[in-house]
Each structure stands twice: as C-alpha cells, then as structure tokens.
mmCIF file of C-alpha atoms in Angstrom:
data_model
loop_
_atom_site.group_PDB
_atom_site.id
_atom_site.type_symbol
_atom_site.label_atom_id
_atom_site.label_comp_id
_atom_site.label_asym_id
_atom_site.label_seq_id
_atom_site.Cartn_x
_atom_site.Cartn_y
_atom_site.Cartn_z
ATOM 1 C CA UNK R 1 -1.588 -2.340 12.827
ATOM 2 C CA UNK R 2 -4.056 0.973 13.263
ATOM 3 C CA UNK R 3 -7.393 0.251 13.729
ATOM 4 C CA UNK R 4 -8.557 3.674 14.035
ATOM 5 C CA UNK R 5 -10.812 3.999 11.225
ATOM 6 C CA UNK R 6 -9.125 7.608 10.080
ATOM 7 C CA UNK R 7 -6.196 6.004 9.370
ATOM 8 C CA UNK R 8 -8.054 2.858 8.142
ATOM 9 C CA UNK R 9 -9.664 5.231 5.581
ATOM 10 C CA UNK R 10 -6.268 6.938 4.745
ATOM 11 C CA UNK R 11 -5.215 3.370 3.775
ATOM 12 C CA UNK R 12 -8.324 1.949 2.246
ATOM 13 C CA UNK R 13 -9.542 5.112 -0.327
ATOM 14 C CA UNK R 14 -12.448 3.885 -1.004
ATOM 15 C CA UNK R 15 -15.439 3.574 1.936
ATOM 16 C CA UNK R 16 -18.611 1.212 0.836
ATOM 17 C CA UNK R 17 -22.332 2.958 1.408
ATOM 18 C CA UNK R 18 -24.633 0.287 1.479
ATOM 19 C CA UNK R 19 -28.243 0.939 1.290
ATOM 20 C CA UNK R 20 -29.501 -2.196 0.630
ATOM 21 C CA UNK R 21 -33.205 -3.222 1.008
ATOM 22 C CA UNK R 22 -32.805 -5.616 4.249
ATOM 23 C CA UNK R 23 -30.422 -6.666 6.933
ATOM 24 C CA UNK R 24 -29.657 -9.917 5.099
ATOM 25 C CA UNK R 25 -29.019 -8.295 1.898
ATOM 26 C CA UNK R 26 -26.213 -5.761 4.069
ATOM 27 C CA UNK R 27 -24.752 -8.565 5.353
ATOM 28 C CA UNK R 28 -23.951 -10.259 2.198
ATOM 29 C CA UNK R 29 -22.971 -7.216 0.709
ATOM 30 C CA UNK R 30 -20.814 -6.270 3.566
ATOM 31 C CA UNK R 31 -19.367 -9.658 4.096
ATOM 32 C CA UNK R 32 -18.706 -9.909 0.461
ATOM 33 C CA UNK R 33 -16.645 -6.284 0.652
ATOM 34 C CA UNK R 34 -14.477 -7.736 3.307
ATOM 35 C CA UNK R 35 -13.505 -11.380 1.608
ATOM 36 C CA UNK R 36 -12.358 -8.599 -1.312
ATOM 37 C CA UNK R 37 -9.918 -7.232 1.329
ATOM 38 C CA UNK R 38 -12.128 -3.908 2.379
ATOM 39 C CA UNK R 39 -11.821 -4.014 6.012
ATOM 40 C CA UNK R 40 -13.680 -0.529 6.810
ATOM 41 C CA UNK R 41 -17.900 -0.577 5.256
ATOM 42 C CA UNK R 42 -20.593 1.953 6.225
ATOM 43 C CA UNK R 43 -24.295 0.014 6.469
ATOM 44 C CA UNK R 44 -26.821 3.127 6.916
ATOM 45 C CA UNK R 45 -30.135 3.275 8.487
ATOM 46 C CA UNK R 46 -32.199 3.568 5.758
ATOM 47 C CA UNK R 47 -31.219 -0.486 5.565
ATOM 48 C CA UNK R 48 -34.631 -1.912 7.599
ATOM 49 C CA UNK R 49 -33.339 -3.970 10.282
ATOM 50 C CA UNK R 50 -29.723 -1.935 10.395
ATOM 51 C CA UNK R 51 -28.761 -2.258 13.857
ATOM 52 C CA UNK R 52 -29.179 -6.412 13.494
ATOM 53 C CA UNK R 53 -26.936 -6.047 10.736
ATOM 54 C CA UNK R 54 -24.307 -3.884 11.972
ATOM 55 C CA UNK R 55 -24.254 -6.706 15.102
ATOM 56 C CA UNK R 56 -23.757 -9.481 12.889
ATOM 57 C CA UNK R 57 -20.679 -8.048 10.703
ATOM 58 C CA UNK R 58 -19.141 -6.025 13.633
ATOM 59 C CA UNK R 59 -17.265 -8.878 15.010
ATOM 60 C CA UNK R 60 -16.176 -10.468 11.607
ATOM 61 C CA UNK R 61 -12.595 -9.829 9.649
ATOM 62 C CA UNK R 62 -11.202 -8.769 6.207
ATOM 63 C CA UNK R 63 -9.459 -11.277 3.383
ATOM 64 C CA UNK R 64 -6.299 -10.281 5.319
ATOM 65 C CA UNK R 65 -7.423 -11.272 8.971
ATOM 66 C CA UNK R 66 -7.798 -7.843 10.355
ATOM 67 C CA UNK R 67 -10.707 -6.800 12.688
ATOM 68 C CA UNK R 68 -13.446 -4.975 9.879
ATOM 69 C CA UNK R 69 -14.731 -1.382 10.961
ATOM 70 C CA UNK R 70 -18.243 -1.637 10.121
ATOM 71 C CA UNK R 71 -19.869 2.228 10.280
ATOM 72 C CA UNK R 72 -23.017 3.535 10.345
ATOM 73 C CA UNK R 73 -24.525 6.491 8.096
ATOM 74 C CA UNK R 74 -27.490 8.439 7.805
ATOM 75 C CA UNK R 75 -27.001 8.957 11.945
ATOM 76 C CA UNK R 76 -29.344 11.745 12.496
ATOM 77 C CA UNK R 77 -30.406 11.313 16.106
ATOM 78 C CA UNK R 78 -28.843 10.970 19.199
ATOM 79 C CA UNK R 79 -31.244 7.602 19.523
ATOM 80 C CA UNK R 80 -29.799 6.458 16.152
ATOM 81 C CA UNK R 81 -26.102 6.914 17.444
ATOM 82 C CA UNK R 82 -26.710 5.020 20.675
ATOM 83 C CA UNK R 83 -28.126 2.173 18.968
ATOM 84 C CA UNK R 84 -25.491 1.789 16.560
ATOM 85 C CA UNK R 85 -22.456 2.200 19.113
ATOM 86 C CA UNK R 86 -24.570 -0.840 20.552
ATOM 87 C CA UNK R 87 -24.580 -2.277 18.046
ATOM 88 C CA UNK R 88 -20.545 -2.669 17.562
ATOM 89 C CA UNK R 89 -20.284 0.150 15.330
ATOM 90 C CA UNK R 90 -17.062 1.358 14.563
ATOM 91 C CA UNK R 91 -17.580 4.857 13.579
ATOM 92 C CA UNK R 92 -20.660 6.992 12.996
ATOM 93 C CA UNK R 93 -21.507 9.414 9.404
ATOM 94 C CA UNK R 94 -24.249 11.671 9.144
ATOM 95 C CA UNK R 95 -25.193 13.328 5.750
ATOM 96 C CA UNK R 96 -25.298 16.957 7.753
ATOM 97 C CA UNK R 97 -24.619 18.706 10.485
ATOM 98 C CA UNK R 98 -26.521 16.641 13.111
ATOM 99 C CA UNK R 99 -25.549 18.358 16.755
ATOM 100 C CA UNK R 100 -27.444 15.677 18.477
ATOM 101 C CA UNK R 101 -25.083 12.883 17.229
ATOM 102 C CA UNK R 102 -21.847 15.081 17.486
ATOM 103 C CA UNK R 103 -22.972 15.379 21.366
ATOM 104 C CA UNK R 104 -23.846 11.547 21.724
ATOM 105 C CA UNK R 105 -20.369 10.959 20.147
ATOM 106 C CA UNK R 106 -18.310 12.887 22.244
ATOM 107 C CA UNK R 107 -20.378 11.670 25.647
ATOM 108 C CA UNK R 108 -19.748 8.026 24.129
ATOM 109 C CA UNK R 109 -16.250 8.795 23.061
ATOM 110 C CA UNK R 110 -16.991 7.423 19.663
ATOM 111 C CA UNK R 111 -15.623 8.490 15.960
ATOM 112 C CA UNK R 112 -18.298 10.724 13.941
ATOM 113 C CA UNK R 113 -17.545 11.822 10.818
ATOM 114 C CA UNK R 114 -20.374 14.423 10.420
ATOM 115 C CA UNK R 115 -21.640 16.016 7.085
ATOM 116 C CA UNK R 116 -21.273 19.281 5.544
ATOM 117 C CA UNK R 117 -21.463 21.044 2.260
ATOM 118 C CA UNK R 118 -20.181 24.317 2.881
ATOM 119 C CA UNK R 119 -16.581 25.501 4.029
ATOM 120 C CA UNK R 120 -18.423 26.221 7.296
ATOM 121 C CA UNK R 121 -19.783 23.426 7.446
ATOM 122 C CA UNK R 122 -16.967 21.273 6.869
ATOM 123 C CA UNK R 123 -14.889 23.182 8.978
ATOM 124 C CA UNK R 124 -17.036 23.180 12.317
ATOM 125 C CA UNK R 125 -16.962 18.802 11.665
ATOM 126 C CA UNK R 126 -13.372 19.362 11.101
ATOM 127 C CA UNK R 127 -13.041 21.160 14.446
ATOM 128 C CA UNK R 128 -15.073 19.462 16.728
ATOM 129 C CA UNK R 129 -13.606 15.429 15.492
ATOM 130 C CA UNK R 130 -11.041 16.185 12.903
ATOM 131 C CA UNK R 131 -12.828 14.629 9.983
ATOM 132 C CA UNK R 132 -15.577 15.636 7.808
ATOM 133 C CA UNK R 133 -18.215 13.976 5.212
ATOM 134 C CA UNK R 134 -18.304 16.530 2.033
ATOM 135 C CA UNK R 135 -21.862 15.824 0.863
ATOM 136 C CA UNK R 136 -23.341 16.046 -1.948
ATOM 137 C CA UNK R 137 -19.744 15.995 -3.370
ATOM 138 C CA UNK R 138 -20.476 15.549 -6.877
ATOM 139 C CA UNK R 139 -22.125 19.259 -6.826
ATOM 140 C CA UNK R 140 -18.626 20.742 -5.939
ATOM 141 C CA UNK R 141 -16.741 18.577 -7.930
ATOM 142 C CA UNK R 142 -12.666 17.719 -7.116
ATOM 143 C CA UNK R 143 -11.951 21.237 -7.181
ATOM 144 C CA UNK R 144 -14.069 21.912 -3.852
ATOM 145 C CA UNK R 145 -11.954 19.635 -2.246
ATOM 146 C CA UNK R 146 -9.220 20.705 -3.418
ATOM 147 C CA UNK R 147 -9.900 24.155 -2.201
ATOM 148 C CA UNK R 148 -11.055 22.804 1.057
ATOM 149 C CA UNK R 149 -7.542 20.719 1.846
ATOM 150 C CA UNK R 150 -5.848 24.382 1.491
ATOM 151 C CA UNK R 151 -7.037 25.572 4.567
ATOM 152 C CA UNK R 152 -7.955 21.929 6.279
ATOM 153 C CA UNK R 153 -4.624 20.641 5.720
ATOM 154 C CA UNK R 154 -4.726 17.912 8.488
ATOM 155 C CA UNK R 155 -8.412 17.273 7.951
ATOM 156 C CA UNK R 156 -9.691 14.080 7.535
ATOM 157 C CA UNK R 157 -11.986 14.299 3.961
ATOM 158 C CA UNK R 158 -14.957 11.761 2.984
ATOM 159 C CA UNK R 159 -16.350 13.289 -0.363
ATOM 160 C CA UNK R 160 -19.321 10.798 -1.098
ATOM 161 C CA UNK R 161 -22.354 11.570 -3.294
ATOM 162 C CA UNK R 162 -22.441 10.897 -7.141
ATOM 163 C CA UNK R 163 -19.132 9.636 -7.322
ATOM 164 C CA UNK R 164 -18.188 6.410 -9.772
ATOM 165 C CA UNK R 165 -15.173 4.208 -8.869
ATOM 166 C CA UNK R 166 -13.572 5.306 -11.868
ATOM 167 C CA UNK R 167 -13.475 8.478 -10.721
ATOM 168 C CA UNK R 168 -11.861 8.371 -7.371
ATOM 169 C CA UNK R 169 -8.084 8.997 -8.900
ATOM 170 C CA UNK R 170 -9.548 12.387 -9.589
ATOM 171 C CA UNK R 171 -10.592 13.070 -5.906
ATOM 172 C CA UNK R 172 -7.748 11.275 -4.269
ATOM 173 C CA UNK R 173 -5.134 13.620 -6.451
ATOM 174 C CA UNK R 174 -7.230 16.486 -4.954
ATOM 175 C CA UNK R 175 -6.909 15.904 -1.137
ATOM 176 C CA UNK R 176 -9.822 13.656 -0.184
ATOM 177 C CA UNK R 177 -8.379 10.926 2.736
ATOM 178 C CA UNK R 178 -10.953 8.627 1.449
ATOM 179 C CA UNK R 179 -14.194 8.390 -1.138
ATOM 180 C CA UNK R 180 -17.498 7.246 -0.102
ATOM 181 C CA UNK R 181 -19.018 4.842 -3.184
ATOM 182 C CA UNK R 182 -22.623 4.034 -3.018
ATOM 183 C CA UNK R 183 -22.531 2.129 -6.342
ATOM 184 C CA UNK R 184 -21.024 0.820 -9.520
ATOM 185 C CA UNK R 185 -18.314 -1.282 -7.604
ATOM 186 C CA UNK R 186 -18.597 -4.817 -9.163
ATOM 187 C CA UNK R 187 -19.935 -7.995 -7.936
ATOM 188 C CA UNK R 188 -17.447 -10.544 -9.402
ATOM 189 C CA UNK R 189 -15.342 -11.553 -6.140
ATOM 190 C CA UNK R 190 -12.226 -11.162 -8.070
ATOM 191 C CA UNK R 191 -12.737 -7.616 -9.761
ATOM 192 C CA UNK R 192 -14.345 -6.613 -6.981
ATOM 193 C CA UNK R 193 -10.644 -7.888 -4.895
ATOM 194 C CA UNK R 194 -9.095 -6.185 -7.461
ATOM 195 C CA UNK R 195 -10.674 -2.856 -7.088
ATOM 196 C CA UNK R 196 -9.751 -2.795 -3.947
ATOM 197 C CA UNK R 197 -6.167 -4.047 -4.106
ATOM 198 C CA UNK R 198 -5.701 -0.922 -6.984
ATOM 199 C CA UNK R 199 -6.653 1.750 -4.320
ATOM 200 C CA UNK R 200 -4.740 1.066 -1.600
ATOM 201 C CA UNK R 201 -1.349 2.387 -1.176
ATOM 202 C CA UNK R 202 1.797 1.832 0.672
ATOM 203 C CA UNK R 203 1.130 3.294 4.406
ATOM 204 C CA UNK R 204 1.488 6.712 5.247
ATOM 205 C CA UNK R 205 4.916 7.627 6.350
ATOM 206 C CA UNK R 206 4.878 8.361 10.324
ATOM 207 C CA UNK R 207 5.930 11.450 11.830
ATOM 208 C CA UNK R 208 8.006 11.591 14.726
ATOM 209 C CA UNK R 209 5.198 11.118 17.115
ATOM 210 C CA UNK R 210 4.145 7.694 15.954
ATOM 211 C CA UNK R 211 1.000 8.951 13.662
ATOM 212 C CA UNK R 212 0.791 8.494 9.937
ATOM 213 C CA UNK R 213 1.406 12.177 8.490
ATOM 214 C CA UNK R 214 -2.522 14.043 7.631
ATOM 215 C CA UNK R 215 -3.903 11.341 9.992
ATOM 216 C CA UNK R 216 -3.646 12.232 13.252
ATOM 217 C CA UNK R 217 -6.008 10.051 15.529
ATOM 218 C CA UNK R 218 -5.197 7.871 17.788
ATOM 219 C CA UNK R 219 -4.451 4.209 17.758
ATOM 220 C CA UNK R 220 -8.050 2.904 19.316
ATOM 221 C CA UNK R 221 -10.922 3.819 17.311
ATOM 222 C CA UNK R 222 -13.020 5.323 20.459
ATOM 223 C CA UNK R 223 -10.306 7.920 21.615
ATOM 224 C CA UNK R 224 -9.909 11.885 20.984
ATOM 225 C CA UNK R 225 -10.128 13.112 17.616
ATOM 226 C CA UNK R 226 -7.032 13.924 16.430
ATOM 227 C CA UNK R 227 -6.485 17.974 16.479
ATOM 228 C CA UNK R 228 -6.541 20.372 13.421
ATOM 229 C CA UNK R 229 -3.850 23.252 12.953
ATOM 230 C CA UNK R 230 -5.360 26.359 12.500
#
C-alpha cells in the first residue's frame, strides 16, 4: 500500500480544499471526508488556526484503515511551509509559483505541488517535483489540460478552481491525475461515501520497476520527486 500522496491522488481523483472558517470546523470537515473513505484532504491557511488543525487530523485514518495524507494549500512562504511540515503535513500546494516554498521543500525533502497557469508555469513545477497545481483551471477549461498532458506525459496534474464534482469525468478523460474540489461535494455521510467510492478506480498497473505507470514517486511521501521525460 503507497502512501506517497502522487500515487494516493492517482487513486483517489478527487482532492478536498477546505477553507473553512476555524480549526474546529476543518476538523470536522476533514474527519468527515475520511469516515467517507477519502484518505488524502488539503486544509489551507486561510483556515484561522490551520496549523492546530492539520496536527489534530495528521495522525488519524480513512473508512478503510489507511494512514490519511492531510495537505496544506495556499503555502506561500517559506515560514508557512515549515510550520505545516510541523505540523504533520503530508504534502504542501501553493496557488502559484512560490520559489520560497519550492526551496523549503526540497531542503525539507517534502512533496510540493506548486501552482501555475501557464505551460511555463506548469512545466517549471513539473520539473523541479514532478507534479503541478493548474490554477485557476476553470479559465482553461479540460482542453488546457488536455493540451498540457501532450507534452507532460508523466506529469502529475491537480486542475482545481471552479470545478463541480459533476464535472470531474470531463477532466479525468482529459489527463488530470487528480481534481481539486473546493465545494458542492455533499454532506450526507452516505452520498458523500458514495462520491467517493464512484471516483476511484482499480490501481494503476505497475511498470517493471515497481511504480504505478504516470506516477512515478516513490513509496514514502518525503522522498525525490519522481522524474519527468523530456
């Protein structure tokens, strides 16, 4: 069983934003995501009292007993990162290009998916971690992504921005590894279960090397980023 949260996300589809208005709200919310069976939630720092809430969900499990990944978005500082890697966080998002965090990261050894809009953008992340957070998504639509998996093949793609569960078929069929959902996902335990149960697939098939073909990372979530062909 991976717990690197690539492959987690590869698995999963669909990756929880929670903004709520307080840590005790983003634990409920978060806690409620994994008794559904979603093992891998991003809290963000726009949450007052974040880091307190990241602590207190790091350590707990999903409906099916495995360790949860609980991120942290909106990283924009190097001070941010730090704090949430104390925290227990599992992997780090920013909404842009954010060099500070990139170089925290990589001193920390810890899994940032960093933001971009454009191919540049998006390919520099790609680069530098092997993943990438295509924000605002809804402005490019499926068909960005689409363009971008052409020449990211092995890239690791979080579209997130604007995007309604009902709509993540439409991304998935056009190369995204995983959608980012900040809303619209339901509260009832059981349709929220069964949201959740609908998006994830069989695993990946693994290539000869042991890794699940597109995802590439390795088997701890603080290791290398997996490499991208050119």
């Amino acid at each position: 069983m991976s717990s690197h949260p690539y492959e987690v996300l590869a698995a999963q589809r669909l990756l929880p934003v929670l903004r709520n208005a307080g840590a005790g709200q983003a634990v409920r919310a978060a806690t409620a995501l994994l008794a559904a069976g979603c093992r891998a939630v991003e809290l963000t720092t726009s949450t007052p009292g974040w880091a307190g809430a990241v602590a207190r969900t790091a350590g707990l499990a999903d409906a099916h007993g495995r360790p949860a990944l609980i991120g942290v978005g909106t990283v924009t500082t190097a001070a941010q990162a730090r704090a949430a890697l104390d925290a227990g966080a599992a992997f780090l998002v920013s909404p842009y290009p954010a060099p500070e965090v990139r170089e925290a990261a990589a001193r920390h050894g810890a899994v940032f998916i960093e933001g971009g809009f454009t191919p540049a953008e998006i390919a520099s992340a790609v680069r530098a971690a092997g993943a990438a957070k295509v924000f605002p998504a809804h402005v490019g639509g499926p068909g960005f992504v689409r363009s971008l998996r052409a020449v990211l093949p092995d890239a690791v793609l979080v579209p997130t921005g604007g995007i309604r569960p009902d709509e993540v078929p439409d991304w998935i069929a056009a190369g995204a590894t995983a959608v980012g959902i900040g809303s619209g996902l339901p509260a009832d335990p059981d349709a929220l279960a069964a949201v959740f149960a609908a998006f994830t697939p069989v695993a990946p098939p693994v290539r000869p090397g042991g890794d699940a073909a597109g995802v590439r990372g390795p088997a701890a979530h603080r290791a290398a980023a997996p490499q991208v062909r050119p």
